[in-house]
Amino acid sequence: EKKKKKGTFGVYVWRYEHMAVADRTSQTSDPYVQVEFAAAKVKTAPLKKKLTADVRKCLSLKVMEPLMGDQIKVWFKDWDIVESHNIHIYIWIYTCIQVLNNMLRSNCHINEEKKKKKRGLMNKDMGVQEDDILGIKTFSWTTAKTSGEAEGYPTHWIHLYGAPDLESGELADKMNKGILEGCWYRGSVLLRLFGKHIEEGEESEAKQDVTDAIWNEAMAPATERWILQVGSLLISFIRSSFFLSISLC
């Protein structure tokens, strides 16, 4: 029998830029990240009415090898006003009311087929719906656990593509879920993935959790580091020129 190995996995999400518009009224979104891997799931809190924002969160998971699959799914979604735990409450209340109505109408005889049908139509009647999908990216655990400065998935920008903003329907849904190729830019995200094995006797503090992450400019992609350095030099030059002109006056 193959011995099981423990591992840790995490996604650092640093920043959103130009995310897709999901709210027609405010022309904004409430974006959040959800990571799915090896039957585990973890997500960040939504950032209300933001299309561009600093996130700086680390989504951590524990894994056990060997795994049934290698695919890591990173979903980018728009938070709906009705939260998921409230949806279950509404479903329970609605179902109870329908059961009582059926009991009164049919003298305690409940038609199961009608009950299931009405429960399925409830979402439409009550306006309850799943969170909109802004985009999805898939990664490999095999590559993630070799992550380093030049390997795996170091800090880099990913670009999301799908259906045009505010479009709905089956075709748009398939584009946003990555089933069909997207035809519209839906935002960029700066992130990093890491994964590693836990050796026997080694204690790991990694939990299925979302924690704050501290940004370090040294972790920025090479192009961004170059821009930051040039910007810093320009600011220093402008400041020194300003003070020099004052002293000469």
Short mmCIF file of C-alpha atoms in Angstrom, two decimals:
data_model
loop_
_atom_site.label_atom_id
_atom_site.label_comp_id
_atom_site.label_asym_id
_atom_site.label_seq_id
_atom_site.Cartn_x
_atom_site.Cartn_y
_atom_site.Cartn_z
CA GLU A 1 0.00 0.00 0.00
CA LYS A 2 1.31 3.40 -0.99
CA LYS A 3 2.03 5.62 1.99
CA LYS A 4 0.07 8.87 2.10
CA LYS A 5 1.99 12.13 2.12
CA LYS A 6 0.83 15.37 3.65
CA GLY A 7 1.20 18.64 1.83
CA THR A 8 0.26 22.30 2.03
CA PHE A 9 -1.03 24.51 -0.70
CA GLY A 10 -1.83 28.19 -0.90
CA VAL A 11 -2.76 31.03 -3.21
CA TYR A 12 -1.54 34.57 -2.56
CA VAL A 13 -3.92 37.08 -4.15
CA TRP A 14 -2.37 40.54 -4.24
CA ARG A 15 -4.50 42.74 -6.47
CA TYR A 16 -7.50 42.98 -8.81
CA GLU A 17 -7.50 45.31 -11.81
CA HIS A 18 -10.35 46.21 -14.20
CA MET A 19 -12.63 43.38 -13.06
CA ALA A 20 -15.82 42.74 -15.04
CA VAL A 21 -18.93 44.76 -14.19
CA ALA A 22 -21.64 42.56 -12.64
CA ASP A 23 -24.01 45.18 -11.14
CA ARG A 24 -25.93 47.11 -13.79
CA THR A 25 -27.06 49.83 -11.34
CA SER A 26 -23.72 50.78 -9.77
CA GLN A 27 -21.55 49.64 -12.73
CA THR A 28 -19.27 47.84 -10.25
CA SER A 29 -18.72 44.35 -8.79
CA ASP A 30 -18.24 42.76 -5.37
CA PRO A 31 -15.35 40.42 -6.32
CA TYR A 32 -13.98 37.56 -4.23
CA VAL A 33 -11.73 34.53 -4.84
CA GLN A 34 -12.66 30.89 -4.27
CA VAL A 35 -10.06 28.10 -4.47
CA GLU A 36 -11.13 24.48 -5.04
CA PHE A 37 -8.66 21.63 -4.78
CA ALA A 38 -8.87 17.96 -3.78
CA ALA A 39 -12.44 18.26 -2.41
CA ALA A 40 -11.43 21.26 -0.27
CA LYS A 41 -12.77 24.76 -0.77
CA VAL A 42 -11.88 28.17 0.69
CA LYS A 43 -12.80 31.73 -0.27
CA THR A 44 -12.08 35.36 0.62
CA ALA A 45 -14.57 37.96 1.79
CA PRO A 46 -15.97 40.12 -1.04
CA LEU A 47 -14.66 43.62 -1.69
CA LYS A 48 -17.80 45.73 -2.07
CA LYS A 49 -18.22 47.87 -5.20
CA LYS A 50 -14.62 47.51 -6.41
CA LEU A 51 -13.29 46.91 -9.91
CA THR A 52 -9.66 47.66 -8.97
CA ALA A 53 -8.37 47.03 -5.44
CA ASP A 54 -5.55 45.63 -3.31
CA VAL A 55 -6.54 42.25 -1.86
CA ARG A 56 -3.42 40.96 -0.05
CA LYS A 57 -4.87 37.66 1.15
CA CYS A 58 -3.48 34.13 1.39
CA LEU A 59 -5.87 31.21 0.90
CA SER A 60 -4.34 28.10 2.51
CA LEU A 61 -5.31 24.43 2.22
CA LYS A 62 -4.00 21.11 3.54
CA VAL A 63 -3.74 18.23 1.08
CA MET A 64 -3.10 14.49 1.31
CA GLU A 65 -1.24 12.67 -1.48
CA PRO A 66 -1.72 10.65 -3.62
CA LEU A 67 -4.51 12.77 -5.09
CA MET A 68 -7.31 11.74 -7.42
CA GLY A 69 -6.67 14.81 -9.58
CA ASP A 70 -4.00 17.42 -10.22
CA GLN A 71 -6.20 20.39 -11.13
CA ILE A 72 -6.47 23.48 -8.93
CA LYS A 73 -9.44 25.71 -9.75
CA VAL A 74 -9.26 29.40 -8.83
CA TRP A 75 -12.67 31.04 -9.29
CA PHE A 76 -13.25 34.79 -9.38
CA LYS A 77 -16.86 35.57 -8.49
CA ASP A 78 -19.20 38.47 -7.80
CA TRP A 79 -20.90 38.27 -4.41
CA ASP A 80 -24.70 38.33 -4.54
CA ILE A 81 -26.75 40.27 -1.97
CA VAL A 82 -28.35 37.07 -0.70
CA GLU A 83 -25.57 35.16 1.09
CA SER A 84 -25.28 31.40 0.69
CA HIS A 85 -26.23 30.57 4.30
CA ASN A 86 -29.36 32.75 3.97
CA ILE A 87 -30.34 30.87 0.80
CA HIS A 88 -30.57 27.62 2.81
CA ILE A 89 -32.83 29.34 5.37
CA TYR A 90 -35.13 30.66 2.62
CA ILE A 91 -35.24 27.22 1.00
CA TRP A 92 -36.21 25.60 4.32
CA ILE A 93 -38.94 28.19 5.07
CA TYR A 94 -40.34 28.04 1.54
CA THR A 95 -40.37 24.23 1.55
CA CYS A 96 -42.18 24.13 4.92
CA ILE A 97 -44.85 26.54 3.65
CA GLN A 98 -45.37 24.49 0.48
CA VAL A 99 -45.62 21.24 2.47
CA LEU A 100 -48.25 22.74 4.80
CA ASN A 101 -50.23 24.09 1.84
CA ASN A 102 -50.16 20.70 0.13
CA MET A 103 -51.28 18.97 3.34
CA LEU A 104 -54.27 21.30 3.68
CA ARG A 105 -55.24 21.02 0.02
CA SER A 106 -54.95 17.25 -0.31
CA ASN A 107 -56.03 16.17 3.18
CA CYS A 108 -52.53 15.31 4.38
CA HIS A 109 -51.62 13.63 1.09
CA ILE A 110 -48.40 15.19 -0.29
CA ASN A 111 -47.64 14.82 -3.96
CA GLU A 112 -43.83 14.37 -4.00
CA GLU A 113 -43.47 15.15 -7.70
CA LYS A 114 -45.25 18.51 -7.37
CA LYS A 115 -43.25 19.30 -4.25
CA LYS A 116 -39.95 18.74 -6.08
CA LYS A 117 -41.13 20.79 -9.04
CA LYS A 118 -42.09 23.75 -6.88
CA ARG A 119 -38.84 23.56 -4.95
CA GLY A 120 -36.94 23.72 -8.23
CA LEU A 121 -38.90 26.80 -9.33
CA MET A 122 -38.36 28.55 -6.01
CA ASN A 123 -35.12 30.24 -7.06
CA LYS A 124 -36.90 31.94 -9.94
CA ASP A 125 -39.90 33.02 -7.83
CA MET A 126 -37.83 34.42 -4.95
CA GLY A 127 -35.04 35.94 -7.01
CA VAL A 128 -32.42 33.75 -5.33
CA GLN A 129 -29.48 32.99 -7.61
CA GLU A 130 -25.88 31.85 -7.50
CA ASP A 131 -23.04 34.35 -7.45
CA ASP A 132 -22.00 35.56 -10.90
CA ILE A 133 -18.72 34.17 -12.26
CA LEU A 134 -16.19 36.79 -13.31
CA GLY A 135 -13.62 34.25 -14.50
CA ILE A 136 -11.69 31.07 -13.74
CA LYS A 137 -8.09 29.88 -13.99
CA THR A 138 -6.81 26.33 -13.53
CA PHE A 139 -3.35 25.36 -12.27
CA SER A 140 -1.41 22.14 -11.64
CA TRP A 141 -0.51 20.85 -8.16
CA THR A 142 2.55 19.10 -9.62
CA THR A 143 3.88 22.45 -10.86
CA ALA A 144 2.77 24.40 -7.77
CA LYS A 145 4.73 22.21 -5.33
CA THR A 146 7.99 22.98 -7.19
CA SER A 147 7.34 26.72 -6.84
CA GLY A 148 10.32 28.97 -6.38
CA GLU A 149 11.71 32.22 -7.72
CA ALA A 150 11.93 30.96 -11.31
CA GLU A 151 9.86 27.73 -11.14
CA GLY A 152 6.25 26.82 -10.53
CA TYR A 153 3.90 29.76 -10.18
CA PRO A 154 5.80 32.77 -8.81
CA THR A 155 4.05 36.14 -8.50
CA HIS A 156 2.54 36.94 -11.90
CA TRP A 157 -0.46 38.55 -13.58
CA ILE A 158 -3.26 36.38 -14.93
CA HIS A 159 -5.83 37.76 -17.38
CA LEU A 160 -9.45 36.65 -17.34
CA TYR A 161 -11.59 36.24 -20.45
CA GLY A 162 -15.24 35.36 -20.90
CA ALA A 163 -18.49 36.92 -22.10
CA PRO A 164 -19.04 40.71 -22.40
CA ASP A 165 -20.01 42.48 -19.15
CA LEU A 166 -23.62 42.00 -17.98
CA GLU A 167 -24.31 39.38 -20.67
CA SER A 168 -26.37 36.39 -19.52
CA GLY A 169 -27.57 33.10 -20.95
CA GLU A 170 -26.12 29.65 -21.52
CA LEU A 171 -23.41 30.79 -23.95
CA ALA A 172 -22.19 33.58 -21.64
CA ASP A 173 -22.22 31.17 -18.68
CA LYS A 174 -20.06 28.65 -20.55
CA MET A 175 -17.58 31.37 -21.56
CA ASN A 176 -17.26 32.65 -17.98
CA LYS A 177 -16.78 29.09 -16.64
CA GLY A 178 -14.02 28.39 -19.17
CA ILE A 179 -16.01 25.69 -20.98
CA LEU A 180 -15.94 27.80 -24.16
CA GLU A 181 -13.21 30.23 -25.18
CA GLY A 182 -13.94 33.75 -23.94
CA CYS A 183 -14.23 36.67 -26.35
CA TRP A 184 -14.06 39.54 -23.83
CA TYR A 185 -11.43 40.80 -21.37
CA ARG A 186 -12.81 40.54 -17.81
CA GLY A 187 -9.94 41.74 -15.64
CA SER A 188 -6.46 40.93 -14.35
CA VAL A 189 -5.30 39.48 -11.03
CA LEU A 190 -1.82 39.52 -9.49
CA LEU A 191 -1.24 36.27 -7.61
CA ARG A 192 1.20 33.55 -6.61
CA LEU A 193 0.72 29.83 -5.94
CA PHE A 194 2.86 27.66 -3.70
CA GLY A 195 2.81 24.05 -2.57
CA LYS A 196 5.11 21.71 -0.65
CA HIS A 197 5.35 18.31 1.03
CA ILE A 198 5.42 18.05 4.81
CA GLU A 199 8.19 15.73 5.94
CA GLU A 200 7.63 13.25 8.79
CA GLY A 201 8.09 14.94 12.14
CA GLU A 202 7.75 18.39 10.58
CA GLU A 203 4.99 20.49 12.08
CA SER A 204 2.93 22.58 9.70
CA GLU A 205 0.87 25.58 10.75
CA ALA A 206 -1.06 25.62 7.48
CA LYS A 207 -4.83 25.39 7.89
CA GLN A 208 -7.81 25.70 5.62
CA ASP A 209 -8.05 29.41 6.17
CA VAL A 210 -7.77 32.92 4.71
CA THR A 211 -5.14 35.19 6.25
CA ASP A 212 -3.65 38.62 5.54
CA ALA A 213 -0.53 38.63 3.35
CA ILE A 214 2.27 41.19 3.50
CA TRP A 215 3.37 42.55 0.12
CA ASN A 216 7.08 42.73 -0.63
CA GLU A 217 8.24 44.66 -3.71
CA ALA A 218 10.95 42.04 -4.29
CA MET A 219 8.16 39.55 -5.11
CA ALA A 220 6.79 41.68 -7.94
CA PRO A 221 7.15 40.40 -11.51
CA ALA A 222 10.40 41.50 -13.20
CA THR A 223 8.68 44.11 -15.43
CA GLU A 224 6.81 45.59 -12.49
CA ARG A 225 10.00 45.72 -10.37
CA TRP A 226 11.71 47.62 -13.21
CA ILE A 227 8.82 50.11 -13.41
CA LEU A 228 8.88 50.58 -9.63
CA GLN A 229 12.64 51.19 -9.64
CA VAL A 230 12.42 53.73 -12.50
CA GLY A 231 9.50 55.45 -10.76
CA SER A 232 11.44 55.63 -7.52
CA LEU A 233 14.46 57.15 -9.29
CA LEU A 234 12.27 59.73 -11.05
CA ILE A 235 10.63 60.76 -7.77
CA SER A 236 14.06 61.10 -6.11
CA PHE A 237 15.32 63.20 -9.04
CA ILE A 238 12.28 65.51 -8.96
CA ARG A 239 12.59 65.98 -5.20
CA SER A 240 16.32 66.73 -5.34
CA SER A 241 15.79 69.18 -8.25
CA PHE A 242 13.02 70.93 -6.34
CA PHE A 243 15.11 71.39 -3.18
CA LEU A 244 18.13 72.46 -5.25
CA SER A 245 16.09 75.16 -7.03
CA ILE A 246 14.82 76.43 -3.67
CA SER A 247 18.34 76.61 -2.21
CA LEU A 248 19.61 78.50 -5.30
CA CYS A 249 16.80 81.03 -4.97
#
